[in-house]
Amino acid sequence: MPQSKLMSLSEAVRRFIPDGSSVAMGTCLEAMIPFAAAHEMIRQRKRRLTLVGPISDICFDQLIGAGCAARIRAAWVGNVITGSAYNFRRAVENGTLEVEDHSNFTILTALRAGAAGVPFLPVRTALGSDLFKTNSGLKVITCPFTGDTLAAVAAITPDLTIVHVQRADRYGNAHFWGNFGITREACLASDRVILTTETIVDTQVITSDPNRVLTPGFRVSAVVHVPWGAYPSPVPGFYNRDHQAYLDYRNAGKSSEDFAHWCRSWVDEVSDREAYLERIGKDRLAQLQLKHHVLSEPADYGY
């Protein structure tokens, strides 16, 4: 049997995210964002990170405000409910953050190229856009077969991808359902993968439905049991999005001083995710749990 990859979140972040790492997060767009892992990165004072993702919601903004990020390679950084992400905006305006602009499709293509082990992939998207002004990984090329003008999207190979999943075994095999976004591509393009998971299950549960497996377990470096690890973003089958948390964060980030106070209260002075959930309160969490269950049809893998 393979060795168990179960470990604490603090150990996983300490071992696998050195300063200067390139980290893909928020790969499912608005759902399943690994906020617990992001908060641990802030607590450990990670520095000079490159953050890679499509729509990270307020996760990237928190890492930027805490001084963890030096570079962003993303399609959008902000607060989905309220719009602007104030830490991101201040850092760009102050010139302290390097930004490589992408569309959702070019970030997907870049990771797909990385997963395939090729230096770039050709696409028609992005031609005629301003993305070329800030993204040196986009080049105009001529197709050698048709003579058509295309855009070449350079591969992105992050050092690490962090993914939150519904269930995983101790060996890194995981089930995931909902909007995949660019998650599979990011996992395959990265050198390492950290899984945070709502539940730990026996391997037989994972092998019973192989088509729902996210990424091969041998590619996973750490499995961390973190219930509510994506809060305040939603996790299909477990809990809904906490809209009020995003509205509250809008006010918390309007100034550097306000964000510093928020960060001390909700990250630095909170020892771990369990303590964080205690501060939120059982009543509030209960309101976010599913009230209506919509189950998929079972699949028959018999022979």
Tab-separated table of C-alpha atoms in Angstrom, residues 28 30-33 164-167 175-180 198 230 233-241 290 292-294:
chain	number	residue	atom	x	y	z
A	28	CYS	CA	-13.244	26.438	-10.004
A	30	GLU	CA	-16.554	31.207	-7.799
A	31	ALA	CA	-16.928	27.878	-5.948
A	32	MET	CA	-14.577	25.621	-3.974
A	33	ILE	CA	-12.000	28.371	-3.343
A	164	HIS	CA	-10.625	21.943	-2.234
A	165	VAL	CA	-12.682	18.794	-2.834
A	166	GLN	CA	-15.745	17.091	-1.394
A	167	ARG	CA	-14.051	13.842	-0.431
A	175	HIS	CA	-13.933	12.878	-5.829
A	176	PHE	CA	-15.026	16.265	-7.072
A	177	TRP	CA	-18.298	17.431	-8.574
A	178	GLY	CA	-19.701	20.754	-9.702
A	179	ASN	CA	-18.033	23.302	-11.951
A	180	PHE	CA	-14.511	22.026	-12.638
A	198	GLU	CA	-14.520	18.188	3.430
A	230	ALA	CA	-13.725	26.718	1.130
A	233	SER	CA	-17.366	30.214	-1.146
A	234	PRO	CA	-19.820	27.351	-1.748
A	235	VAL	CA	-19.143	23.620	-1.973
A	236	PRO	CA	-21.723	21.656	-4.021
A	237	GLY	CA	-23.348	19.041	-1.846
A	238	PHE	CA	-22.186	20.617	1.431
A	239	TYR	CA	-22.916	24.331	1.885
A	240	ASN	CA	-23.940	27.489	0.082
A	241	ARG	CA	-22.100	30.754	-0.455
A	290	LEU	CA	-28.155	22.591	2.179
A	292	HIS	CA	-32.745	20.842	-0.637
A	293	HIS	CA	-30.779	17.907	-1.994
A	294	VAL	CA	-30.695	17.153	-5.723
